[in-house]
Structures are given as structure tokens and as C-alpha cells.
Amino acid sequence: MVSASAMRVVQPTILSTFVGNRLLQSAQPLHQLFSFNPGSKHVSMQLSKRFSGLTNLLFNGRNADKVLNTKRKRLRPGKISPHRPVPDHIPVPPYVKSKKPPGIASGPEVHDEKGIECMRASGRLAAQVLEFAGTLVKPGIKTDEIDQAVHQMIIDNGAYPSPLGYGGFPKSVCTSVNECICHGIPDSRALEDGDIINIDVTVYLNGYHGDTSATFFCGDVDNEGRKLVQVTKECLDKAISICAPGVELKKIGKTIQEHADKYRYGVVRQFVGHGVGRVFHADPVVLHFRNNESGRMVVNQTFTIEPMLTLGSFNPVMWDDNWTVVTEDGSLSAQFEHTILITEDGAEILTRC
């Protein structure tokens, strides 16, 4: 189990999934947004309807019925290597130079023909980088070595690794192992036989972000872990299959929740999909569970769908690094993500090789 010193209660900073930790801005004073029980690991949140779908990292989930027994060792923070340089000729996203906390941009990412081609290019590169990263997964490799290889491939293609410097994130990719739900920082920990690892890649190419992730098997993964990963991928595929112009965004969450419920898996609520394109995170907020939020899909819109499922509790706990989020009970978590484009007759997956 992660020691108390390696975990912390989330402070009044509203974070979300990114790949990234994105910060949201609210006109409501922070002390009015949060209520904290000193005996709890969690922070609860009280928001207006406008922000009710944005409960990113604010831990309002319910506990699972049981804590799973496992011989697997809980994750521990490893050593983080120095910042990797990016050549000066590569354009960087505005948030890197400004060093200001980025937020979710208002308004959807809807593109003209040129923008769509740029999104296809960034999505294609992100997919190729993710595919390459997956080939590196084997017992003994350090997640920092995966980050180094991903970083090099991205800059070799004239792109910028979007997570690097986003809200202070120190690496070029997220590597979330076993009970890590998301935002795992690559470090000195070596992967072990039987691990599962989500690798979350976002690239910034020609002014557009392409965002994708997948969960990979390291060596001989048990049937329980394999089934969780399989069903998580199915949830993403089923959600994409219902996307088309005019479809209510809430149907994404309904589709994911219904499939996960068949296997009694938890669906993480505090992390969301999002609009993506010229900015890393934009409207709409895409919830992965049953909800009554408004909004419909429109032609030429791009956004991510990125469900996170758990074997046990879907309550997230954040480490002291301000990024790494793990399941409360140490149970496995899996995630898959694609960037999609809404077309006249459905949806096109942009992050597919």
C-alpha cells in the first residue's frame, strides 16, 4: 500500500485528464468549491451546474464493495530524471512559454478543411509514436526509458511532446502502471512481468494536438488483468461507434457505463475526455459515465474519448507529486483513448495508424 507520505489530499487546484493535468478556472471562490473532512483522503466539491461535469480529480466517487486481494506490490515513486531538451526550431504550445496554468478553452474545436488535414497529421503521428512505445514494453525496461524513446521520436518528426511543461508536468509522456489511473510520471521504476501499463501520448504538430493512449501487457499478465484491458478497449470502441452529428454527448457515458456494468467494473468519474485541436483541452467535457449533461456533436468537431475502468474501487488518490493518481484500494486500472473527428455520417478515428 502506498504510504501516507507518498499520498496527499488534493489542494484547491482543479485538475483533469490529459493526457494532461489541465487547470480549470472558476469565478467561484475556491473555498466555496471544496469541503474537506480532515479524517478523509478525499476532497468533495460543490459546484454550479455549469461545472458539475468538471469534477476532475475531485474525488466524489463511491467506494467499491470490496478491496481486492493481490500479491502484486503497490507502486512507489521512483527517481525522475532531468528535463529533456527540445530543439529551438520546433514550435511549442503557448502554455510552455507563458508558464501560466492552462485551462479548458471555451467553445468546441471545429475545423475547416485545412484544420482537418492538420488534425489528421497530428493524430497519425501520435498513433505511430504510441505504437512504437508499445513495442518497448517488456520486463526490466524503465518507464523513464520509454519516455526518452517517445521524446526522441516526437522531436525527430518536428513535433513537440504536449505533456512536457503542461502545468508543470516534467515528462513527455504519461506512463500509468497497474493501479495508476492516469498521469503517471515516467521514472526509474522498471516494469515487472505481469504489469499492465497505459501509455498516453500527445503530440503538437503544425499547431494542432493529437491525443491517444492504450494499455499494454508486460510479459505474462493474468486473466483478470487481460479481461479488464479487453473490456476497457471495447468500451472505447462502442462509444466511438455511436458518435455522429446531432448525437447527444451524454450517450457516450451511457454506452461506456452499460458495457462496464456487465462485468461489474468501476468507471472512473473524475477524469474526462475533451475537445482537442489547436488547444490541448477545450469543450466539450466528455463524461464516461451515465449523466444528464447537455450538448450534441457537430460536424468537423474533434474531441477525445478516454474511459478508465477499474477492477475494484474507482476512487482516485493523488500522490505528493501532484500528478500520479492511483486507485484507493490498489486494484488495477486500464484506459484507452482516441481523438475522433465527427463527419457527415459518423466519426473518423484520427489516432489510428
mmCIF file of C-alpha atoms in Angstrom:
data_model
loop_
_atom_site.group_PDB
_atom_site.id
_atom_site.type_symbol
_atom_site.label_atom_id
_atom_site.label_comp_id
_atom_site.label_asym_id
_atom_site.label_seq_id
_atom_site.Cartn_x
_atom_site.Cartn_y
_atom_site.Cartn_z
ATOM 1 C CA MET A 1 0.000 0.000 0.000
ATOM 2 C CA VAL A 2 1.249 3.497 -0.749
ATOM 3 C CA SER A 3 2.478 5.096 2.431
ATOM 4 C CA ALA A 4 0.836 8.217 3.822
ATOM 5 C CA SER A 5 3.942 10.221 2.983
ATOM 6 C CA ALA A 6 3.582 9.322 -0.669
ATOM 7 C CA MET A 7 -0.038 10.435 -0.855
ATOM 8 C CA ARG A 8 -1.773 13.699 -0.230
ATOM 9 C CA VAL A 9 -5.168 15.317 -0.151
ATOM 10 C CA VAL A 10 -5.796 17.327 -3.296
ATOM 11 C CA GLN A 11 -5.446 21.050 -2.652
ATOM 12 C CA PRO A 12 -7.758 23.631 -4.258
ATOM 13 C CA THR A 13 -6.327 23.187 -7.742
ATOM 14 C CA ILE A 14 -8.783 21.788 -10.243
ATOM 15 C CA LEU A 15 -7.017 19.223 -12.391
ATOM 16 C CA SER A 16 -8.186 16.982 -15.178
ATOM 17 C CA THR A 17 -7.114 14.270 -17.575
ATOM 18 C CA PHE A 18 -4.815 14.665 -20.312
ATOM 19 C CA VAL A 19 -3.153 13.365 -21.055
ATOM 20 C CA GLY A 20 -2.561 16.199 -19.044
ATOM 21 C CA ASN A 21 -3.360 17.892 -15.982
ATOM 22 C CA ARG A 22 -5.399 20.756 -17.045
ATOM 23 C CA LEU A 23 -6.405 23.533 -14.755
ATOM 24 C CA LEU A 24 -9.911 24.959 -14.814
ATOM 25 C CA GLN A 25 -10.761 28.493 -13.939
ATOM 26 C CA SER A 26 -13.877 29.304 -11.917
ATOM 27 C CA ALA A 27 -15.271 32.649 -10.862
ATOM 28 C CA GLN A 28 -16.490 30.995 -7.679
ATOM 29 C CA PRO A 29 -14.030 31.417 -4.754
ATOM 30 C CA LEU A 30 -12.047 28.234 -4.159
ATOM 31 C CA HIS A 31 -13.019 27.960 -0.501
ATOM 32 C CA GLN A 32 -16.654 27.758 -1.620
ATOM 33 C CA LEU A 33 -15.918 24.964 -4.085
ATOM 34 C CA PHE A 34 -14.436 22.488 -1.647
ATOM 35 C CA SER A 35 -15.323 20.776 1.580
ATOM 36 C CA PHE A 36 -12.690 18.728 3.365
ATOM 37 C CA ASN A 37 -13.081 16.163 6.104
ATOM 38 C CA PRO A 38 -9.701 16.049 7.889
ATOM 39 C CA GLY A 39 -10.100 12.313 8.505
ATOM 40 C CA SER A 40 -10.578 11.573 4.829
ATOM 41 C CA LYS A 41 -8.196 11.171 1.894
ATOM 42 C CA HIS A 42 -10.651 12.903 -0.357
ATOM 43 C CA VAL A 43 -11.914 16.342 -1.183
ATOM 44 C CA SER A 44 -15.566 16.794 -2.095
ATOM 45 C CA MET A 45 -16.822 19.549 -4.326
ATOM 46 C CA GLN A 46 -19.871 21.777 -4.539
ATOM 47 C CA LEU A 47 -20.335 23.340 -7.964
ATOM 48 C CA SER A 48 -22.971 25.029 -10.045
ATOM 49 C CA LYS A 49 -24.453 23.057 -12.936
ATOM 50 C CA ARG A 50 -22.008 24.766 -15.265
ATOM 51 C CA PHE A 51 -19.164 22.955 -13.556
ATOM 52 C CA SER A 52 -20.996 19.816 -12.486
ATOM 53 C CA GLY A 53 -19.374 17.811 -15.272
ATOM 54 C CA LEU A 54 -15.906 19.062 -14.414
ATOM 55 C CA THR A 55 -15.249 17.106 -11.251
ATOM 56 C CA ASN A 56 -11.772 16.246 -12.441
ATOM 57 C CA LEU A 57 -9.601 14.922 -9.651
ATOM 58 C CA LEU A 58 -12.055 15.987 -7.010
ATOM 59 C CA PHE A 59 -12.787 12.526 -5.732
ATOM 60 C CA ASN A 60 -16.551 12.372 -5.387
ATOM 61 C CA GLY A 61 -16.739 8.698 -6.397
ATOM 62 C CA ARG A 62 -18.205 5.975 -4.250
ATOM 63 C CA ASN A 63 -16.242 3.095 -2.735
ATOM 64 C CA ALA A 64 -16.310 -0.314 -4.345
ATOM 65 C CA ASP A 65 -17.866 -3.136 -2.363
ATOM 66 C CA LYS A 66 -14.590 -4.870 -1.692
ATOM 67 C CA VAL A 67 -10.853 -4.452 -1.654
ATOM 68 C CA LEU A 68 -9.183 -6.948 -3.937
ATOM 69 C CA ASN A 69 -6.561 -9.317 -2.585
ATOM 70 C CA THR A 70 -3.376 -9.421 -4.628
ATOM 71 C CA LYS A 71 0.269 -10.423 -4.299
ATOM 72 C CA ARG A 72 1.276 -7.553 -6.548
ATOM 73 C CA LYS A 73 3.340 -4.855 -4.875
ATOM 74 C CA ARG A 74 1.847 -1.389 -4.670
ATOM 75 C CA LEU A 75 3.517 1.272 -6.770
ATOM 76 C CA ARG A 76 6.143 3.506 -5.192
ATOM 77 C CA PRO A 77 7.527 6.764 -6.578
ATOM 78 C CA GLY A 78 10.828 6.341 -8.386
ATOM 79 C CA LYS A 79 13.583 8.778 -9.317
ATOM 80 C CA ILE A 80 12.713 11.307 -12.009
ATOM 81 C CA SER A 81 15.437 12.202 -14.495
ATOM 82 C CA PRO A 82 16.238 15.778 -15.599
ATOM 83 C CA HIS A 83 14.104 17.691 -18.098
ATOM 84 C CA ARG A 84 14.696 16.573 -21.706
ATOM 85 C CA PRO A 85 15.525 19.379 -24.158
ATOM 86 C CA VAL A 86 13.546 20.240 -27.284
ATOM 87 C CA PRO A 87 15.359 21.782 -30.281
ATOM 88 C CA ASP A 88 14.772 25.510 -30.719
ATOM 89 C CA HIS A 89 13.359 25.122 -34.237
ATOM 90 C CA ILE A 90 10.353 23.105 -33.022
ATOM 91 C CA PRO A 91 7.267 25.281 -32.315
ATOM 92 C CA VAL A 92 5.970 24.947 -28.770
ATOM 93 C CA PRO A 93 2.405 25.337 -27.475
ATOM 94 C CA PRO A 94 1.642 28.727 -25.881
ATOM 95 C CA TYR A 95 1.393 27.287 -22.366
ATOM 96 C CA VAL A 96 5.073 26.311 -22.418
ATOM 97 C CA LYS A 97 6.365 29.852 -22.923
ATOM 98 C CA SER A 98 3.755 31.579 -20.786
ATOM 99 C CA LYS A 99 4.284 29.211 -17.857
ATOM 100 C CA LYS A 100 0.731 30.095 -16.851
ATOM 101 C CA PRO A 101 -1.678 27.398 -15.662
ATOM 102 C CA PRO A 102 -3.611 26.347 -18.767
ATOM 103 C CA GLY A 103 -7.348 25.899 -18.708
ATOM 104 C CA ILE A 104 -10.088 24.253 -20.716
ATOM 105 C CA ALA A 105 -10.836 26.618 -23.574
ATOM 106 C CA SER A 106 -14.471 27.551 -24.029
ATOM 107 C CA GLY A 107 -16.095 26.526 -27.272
ATOM 108 C CA PRO A 108 -15.633 23.335 -29.303
ATOM 109 C CA GLU A 109 -12.759 22.591 -31.670
ATOM 110 C CA VAL A 110 -14.470 22.743 -35.072
ATOM 111 C CA HIS A 111 -12.201 22.797 -38.122
ATOM 112 C CA ASP A 112 -12.124 23.864 -41.740
ATOM 113 C CA GLU A 113 -10.598 21.637 -44.421
ATOM 114 C CA LYS A 114 -7.040 22.725 -43.675
ATOM 115 C CA GLY A 115 -7.546 22.234 -39.954
ATOM 116 C CA ILE A 116 -8.908 18.729 -40.511
ATOM 117 C CA GLU A 117 -5.808 17.790 -42.500
ATOM 118 C CA CYS A 118 -3.606 19.160 -39.723
ATOM 119 C CA MET A 119 -5.573 17.135 -37.173
ATOM 120 C CA ARG A 120 -5.140 14.016 -39.288
ATOM 121 C CA ALA A 121 -1.390 14.606 -39.411
ATOM 122 C CA SER A 122 -1.009 15.149 -35.659
ATOM 123 C CA GLY A 123 -3.297 12.213 -34.909
ATOM 124 C CA ARG A 124 -1.351 9.944 -37.256
ATOM 125 C CA LEU A 125 1.954 10.852 -35.640
ATOM 126 C CA ALA A 126 0.544 10.337 -32.136
ATOM 127 C CA ALA A 127 -0.690 6.891 -33.188
ATOM 128 C CA GLN A 128 2.680 5.957 -34.661
ATOM 129 C CA VAL A 129 4.505 7.091 -31.532
ATOM 130 C CA LEU A 130 2.109 5.118 -29.322
ATOM 131 C CA GLU A 131 2.526 2.008 -31.460
ATOM 132 C CA PHE A 132 6.313 2.333 -31.178
ATOM 133 C CA ALA A 133 6.127 2.897 -27.421
ATOM 134 C CA GLY A 134 4.096 -0.287 -27.071
ATOM 135 C CA THR A 135 6.888 -2.320 -28.668
ATOM 136 C CA LEU A 136 9.212 -1.216 -25.870
ATOM 137 C CA VAL A 137 7.071 -2.706 -23.112
ATOM 138 C CA LYS A 138 8.854 -5.678 -21.572
ATOM 139 C CA PRO A 139 10.020 -6.741 -18.111
ATOM 140 C CA GLY A 140 13.042 -4.746 -17.000
ATOM 141 C CA ILE A 141 12.552 -1.580 -19.044
ATOM 142 C CA LYS A 142 12.211 1.601 -17.022
ATOM 143 C CA THR A 143 9.318 3.926 -17.697
ATOM 144 C CA ASP A 144 11.871 6.721 -17.988
ATOM 145 C CA GLU A 145 13.457 4.830 -20.891
ATOM 146 C CA ILE A 146 10.060 4.733 -22.593
ATOM 147 C CA ASP A 147 9.789 8.489 -22.085
ATOM 148 C CA GLN A 148 13.237 9.031 -23.586
ATOM 149 C CA ALA A 149 12.383 6.994 -26.697
ATOM 150 C CA VAL A 150 8.988 8.694 -27.114
ATOM 151 C CA HIS A 151 10.513 12.133 -26.656
ATOM 152 C CA GLN A 152 13.141 11.444 -29.308
ATOM 153 C CA MET A 153 10.665 10.103 -31.850
ATOM 154 C CA ILE A 154 8.374 13.095 -31.427
ATOM 155 C CA ILE A 155 11.086 15.716 -31.862
ATOM 156 C CA ASP A 156 12.643 13.748 -34.735
ATOM 157 C CA ASN A 157 9.324 14.271 -36.525
ATOM 158 C CA GLY A 158 9.369 18.011 -35.905
ATOM 159 C CA ALA A 159 6.693 17.916 -33.231
ATOM 160 C CA TYR A 160 6.530 18.893 -29.574
ATOM 161 C CA PRO A 161 5.520 16.425 -26.807
ATOM 162 C CA SER A 162 2.407 18.181 -25.494
ATOM 163 C CA PRO A 163 2.594 16.991 -21.859
ATOM 164 C CA LEU A 164 6.096 18.431 -21.365
ATOM 165 C CA GLY A 165 5.727 21.610 -19.341
ATOM 166 C CA TYR A 166 1.926 21.445 -19.287
ATOM 167 C CA GLY A 167 1.026 22.832 -15.868
ATOM 168 C CA GLY A 168 4.475 21.756 -14.688
ATOM 169 C CA PHE A 169 4.338 18.147 -15.903
ATOM 170 C CA PRO A 170 8.022 17.109 -16.125
ATOM 171 C CA LYS A 171 7.965 14.468 -18.865
ATOM 172 C CA SER A 172 6.943 13.916 -22.490
ATOM 173 C CA VAL A 173 4.516 11.041 -21.972
ATOM 174 C CA CYS A 174 2.359 9.586 -19.196
ATOM 175 C CA THR A 175 3.106 6.011 -18.094
ATOM 176 C CA SER A 176 0.439 4.649 -15.741
ATOM 177 C CA VAL A 177 1.255 1.209 -14.340
ATOM 178 C CA ASN A 178 -1.153 -1.240 -12.677
ATOM 179 C CA GLU A 179 -3.259 0.697 -10.116
ATOM 180 C CA CYS A 180 -2.267 4.061 -11.593
ATOM 181 C CA ILE A 181 -5.404 5.502 -13.181
ATOM 182 C CA CYS A 182 -3.645 8.241 -15.147
ATOM 183 C CA HIS A 183 -0.878 10.860 -15.212
ATOM 184 C CA GLY A 184 1.890 8.514 -14.110
ATOM 185 C CA ILE A 185 5.265 10.270 -14.353
ATOM 186 C CA PRO A 186 7.960 8.176 -16.082
ATOM 187 C CA ASP A 187 10.703 7.388 -13.589
ATOM 188 C CA SER A 188 13.328 4.840 -12.552
ATOM 189 C CA ARG A 189 10.863 2.019 -11.849
ATOM 190 C CA ALA A 190 11.424 -0.986 -14.083
ATOM 191 C CA LEU A 191 8.390 -2.802 -15.439
ATOM 192 C CA GLU A 192 7.812 -6.258 -13.994
ATOM 193 C CA ASP A 193 6.396 -9.417 -15.507
ATOM 194 C CA GLY A 194 2.610 -9.299 -15.164
ATOM 195 C CA ASP A 195 2.304 -5.500 -15.123
ATOM 196 C CA ILE A 196 -0.137 -3.577 -17.276
ATOM 197 C CA ILE A 197 0.834 -0.089 -18.417
ATOM 198 C CA ASN A 198 -1.124 2.698 -20.044
ATOM 199 C CA ILE A 199 0.997 4.913 -22.277
ATOM 200 C CA ASP A 200 -0.599 8.252 -23.058
ATOM 201 C CA VAL A 201 0.863 10.194 -25.992
ATOM 202 C CA THR A 202 0.025 13.684 -27.210
ATOM 203 C CA VAL A 203 1.955 15.497 -29.932
ATOM 204 C CA TYR A 204 1.797 19.120 -31.051
ATOM 205 C CA LEU A 205 2.422 19.239 -34.804
ATOM 206 C CA ASN A 206 1.906 22.270 -37.040
ATOM 207 C CA GLY A 207 -0.165 23.952 -34.350
ATOM 208 C CA TYR A 208 -2.522 21.027 -33.614
ATOM 209 C CA HIS A 209 -2.576 18.405 -30.849
ATOM 210 C CA GLY A 210 -3.185 14.692 -31.444
ATOM 211 C CA ASP A 211 -4.015 12.732 -28.276
ATOM 212 C CA THR A 212 -4.198 8.958 -27.760
ATOM 213 C CA SER A 213 -3.441 6.194 -25.269
ATOM 214 C CA ALA A 214 -3.537 2.424 -24.888
ATOM 215 C CA THR A 215 -2.904 -0.141 -22.183
ATOM 216 C CA PHE A 216 -0.240 -2.761 -22.887
ATOM 217 C CA PHE A 217 0.664 -6.110 -21.331
ATOM 218 C CA CYS A 218 4.122 -6.596 -19.837
ATOM 219 C CA GLY A 219 5.050 -10.255 -20.015
ATOM 220 C CA ASP A 220 2.589 -12.806 -18.624
ATOM 221 C CA VAL A 221 -0.467 -10.879 -17.412
ATOM 222 C CA ASP A 222 -3.115 -12.838 -15.507
ATOM 223 C CA ASN A 223 -6.586 -13.417 -16.927
ATOM 224 C CA GLU A 224 -8.160 -10.863 -14.592
ATOM 225 C CA GLY A 225 -5.914 -8.118 -15.896
ATOM 226 C CA ARG A 226 -6.318 -9.174 -19.508
ATOM 227 C CA LYS A 227 -10.095 -9.133 -19.234
ATOM 228 C CA LEU A 228 -10.107 -5.643 -17.715
ATOM 229 C CA VAL A 229 -7.944 -4.329 -20.553
ATOM 230 C CA GLN A 230 -10.100 -6.036 -23.178
ATOM 231 C CA VAL A 231 -13.355 -4.637 -21.805
ATOM 232 C CA THR A 232 -11.898 -1.140 -21.481
ATOM 233 C CA LYS A 233 -10.942 -1.223 -25.162
ATOM 234 C CA GLU A 234 -14.440 -2.473 -26.010
ATOM 235 C CA CYS A 235 -15.935 0.445 -24.074
ATOM 236 C CA LEU A 236 -13.992 2.904 -26.194
ATOM 237 C CA ASP A 237 -14.892 1.166 -29.440
ATOM 238 C CA LYS A 238 -18.587 1.030 -28.556
ATOM 239 C CA ALA A 239 -18.604 4.699 -27.561
ATOM 240 C CA ILE A 240 -16.987 5.763 -30.834
ATOM 241 C CA SER A 241 -19.477 3.665 -32.820
ATOM 242 C CA ILE A 242 -22.443 5.784 -31.640
ATOM 243 C CA CYS A 243 -20.828 9.134 -32.488
ATOM 244 C CA ALA A 244 -22.320 11.203 -35.324
ATOM 245 C CA PRO A 245 -23.654 14.720 -35.939
ATOM 246 C CA GLY A 246 -26.537 15.606 -33.625
ATOM 247 C CA VAL A 247 -25.917 12.747 -31.183
ATOM 248 C CA GLU A 248 -26.098 13.776 -27.538
ATOM 249 C CA LEU A 249 -22.702 13.714 -25.833
ATOM 250 C CA LYS A 250 -24.239 12.018 -22.789
ATOM 251 C CA LYS A 251 -24.776 8.875 -24.872
ATOM 252 C CA ILE A 252 -21.015 8.306 -24.731
ATOM 253 C CA GLY A 253 -21.140 7.884 -20.965
ATOM 254 C CA LYS A 254 -24.271 5.746 -21.129
ATOM 255 C CA THR A 255 -22.655 3.400 -23.653
ATOM 256 C CA ILE A 256 -19.462 3.021 -21.629
ATOM 257 C CA GLN A 257 -21.244 2.549 -18.305
ATOM 258 C CA GLU A 258 -23.621 -0.083 -19.675
ATOM 259 C CA HIS A 259 -20.790 -2.214 -21.025
ATOM 260 C CA ALA A 260 -18.628 -1.847 -17.910
ATOM 261 C CA ASP A 261 -21.569 -2.749 -15.678
ATOM 262 C CA LYS A 262 -21.888 -6.125 -17.386
ATOM 263 C CA TYR A 263 -18.534 -7.064 -15.866
ATOM 264 C CA ARG A 264 -19.005 -5.132 -12.610
ATOM 265 C CA TYR A 265 -16.043 -2.901 -13.363
ATOM 266 C CA GLY A 266 -15.762 0.583 -11.898
ATOM 267 C CA VAL A 267 -15.852 3.591 -14.219
ATOM 268 C CA VAL A 268 -13.675 6.473 -13.056
ATOM 269 C CA ARG A 269 -15.747 9.652 -12.948
ATOM 270 C CA GLN A 270 -13.257 12.357 -12.069
ATOM 271 C CA PHE A 271 -11.374 12.283 -15.375
ATOM 272 C CA VAL A 272 -12.916 13.239 -18.671
ATOM 273 C CA GLY A 273 -12.499 13.345 -22.419
ATOM 274 C CA HIS A 274 -12.255 16.758 -24.008
ATOM 275 C CA GLY A 275 -12.170 18.831 -27.137
ATOM 276 C CA VAL A 276 -8.708 18.859 -28.699
ATOM 277 C CA GLY A 277 -7.133 20.609 -31.650
ATOM 278 C CA ARG A 278 -5.436 23.996 -31.697
ATOM 279 C CA VAL A 279 -5.572 23.837 -27.908
ATOM 280 C CA PHE A 280 -4.782 20.816 -25.756
ATOM 281 C CA HIS A 281 -8.063 20.896 -23.837
ATOM 282 C CA ALA A 282 -11.299 22.502 -24.954
ATOM 283 C CA ASP A 283 -15.041 21.996 -24.773
ATOM 284 C CA PRO A 284 -16.859 19.685 -24.719
ATOM 285 C CA VAL A 285 -16.243 17.880 -21.471
ATOM 286 C CA VAL A 286 -16.863 14.202 -22.307
ATOM 287 C CA LEU A 287 -18.099 12.211 -19.303
ATOM 288 C CA HIS A 288 -17.536 8.444 -19.345
ATOM 289 C CA PHE A 289 -20.423 7.507 -17.029
ATOM 290 C CA ARG A 290 -24.212 7.936 -17.105
ATOM 291 C CA ASN A 291 -25.045 11.617 -16.892
ATOM 292 C CA ASN A 292 -27.602 14.219 -17.900
ATOM 293 C CA GLU A 293 -25.245 16.866 -19.244
ATOM 294 C CA SER A 294 -26.388 18.757 -22.327
ATOM 295 C CA GLY A 295 -24.632 19.126 -25.662
ATOM 296 C CA ARG A 296 -24.606 17.474 -29.070
ATOM 297 C CA MET A 297 -21.898 16.533 -31.531
ATOM 298 C CA VAL A 298 -21.354 18.730 -34.583
ATOM 299 C CA VAL A 299 -19.730 18.123 -37.972
ATOM 300 C CA ASN A 300 -15.960 18.739 -38.137
ATOM 301 C CA GLN A 301 -15.635 18.744 -34.352
ATOM 302 C CA THR A 302 -12.710 16.917 -32.718
ATOM 303 C CA PHE A 303 -12.593 15.536 -29.190
ATOM 304 C CA THR A 304 -11.224 12.636 -27.200
ATOM 305 C CA ILE A 305 -12.961 9.705 -25.556
ATOM 306 C CA GLU A 306 -10.786 8.059 -22.902
ATOM 307 C CA PRO A 307 -12.570 5.691 -20.485
ATOM 308 C CA MET A 308 -10.771 4.464 -17.373
ATOM 309 C CA LEU A 309 -12.073 1.232 -15.793
ATOM 310 C CA THR A 310 -11.063 -0.420 -12.535
ATOM 311 C CA LEU A 311 -11.314 -3.900 -11.054
ATOM 312 C CA GLY A 312 -12.237 -2.542 -7.635
ATOM 313 C CA SER A 313 -12.654 0.935 -6.201
ATOM 314 C CA PHE A 314 -12.767 3.764 -8.708
ATOM 315 C CA ASN A 315 -11.985 6.337 -6.013
ATOM 316 C CA PRO A 316 -8.765 8.116 -7.046
ATOM 317 C CA VAL A 317 -5.980 9.184 -4.693
ATOM 318 C CA MET A 318 -3.238 11.596 -5.731
ATOM 319 C CA TRP A 319 0.418 11.256 -4.802
ATOM 320 C CA ASP A 320 2.521 14.109 -3.473
ATOM 321 C CA ASP A 321 3.951 14.717 -6.951
ATOM 322 C CA ASN A 322 0.638 16.455 -7.770
ATOM 323 C CA TRP A 323 0.092 14.221 -10.797
ATOM 324 C CA THR A 324 0.121 10.461 -10.197
ATOM 325 C CA VAL A 325 -3.398 9.212 -9.461
ATOM 326 C CA VAL A 326 -3.968 5.671 -8.189
ATOM 327 C CA THR A 327 -6.968 3.592 -7.163
ATOM 328 C CA GLU A 328 -7.789 3.840 -3.481
ATOM 329 C CA ASP A 329 -7.603 0.081 -2.924
ATOM 330 C CA GLY A 330 -4.671 -0.677 -5.211
ATOM 331 C CA SER A 331 -6.838 -2.502 -7.748
ATOM 332 C CA LEU A 332 -5.875 -2.495 -11.424
ATOM 333 C CA SER A 333 -6.976 0.287 -13.750
ATOM 334 C CA ALA A 334 -6.940 0.347 -17.565
ATOM 335 C CA GLN A 335 -7.534 3.097 -20.112
ATOM 336 C CA PHE A 336 -7.791 3.579 -23.873
ATOM 337 C CA GLU A 337 -8.144 6.846 -25.762
ATOM 338 C CA HIS A 338 -8.661 8.128 -29.289
ATOM 339 C CA THR A 339 -9.059 11.544 -30.856
ATOM 340 C CA ILE A 340 -12.055 11.464 -33.183
ATOM 341 C CA LEU A 341 -13.468 13.728 -35.884
ATOM 342 C CA ILE A 342 -17.230 13.987 -36.308
ATOM 343 C CA THR A 343 -18.022 13.520 -40.002
ATOM 344 C CA GLU A 344 -21.224 13.845 -42.015
ATOM 345 C CA ASP A 345 -22.128 10.205 -41.423
ATOM 346 C CA GLY A 346 -20.340 9.184 -38.237
ATOM 347 C CA ALA A 347 -16.897 9.525 -36.732
ATOM 348 C CA GLU A 348 -13.358 9.155 -38.030
ATOM 349 C CA ILE A 349 -10.656 7.917 -35.669
ATOM 350 C CA LEU A 350 -7.700 10.265 -36.178
ATOM 351 C CA THR A 351 -5.284 8.458 -33.880
ATOM 352 C CA ARG A 352 -5.075 5.183 -35.740
ATOM 353 C CA CYS A 353 -2.060 4.005 -37.700
#
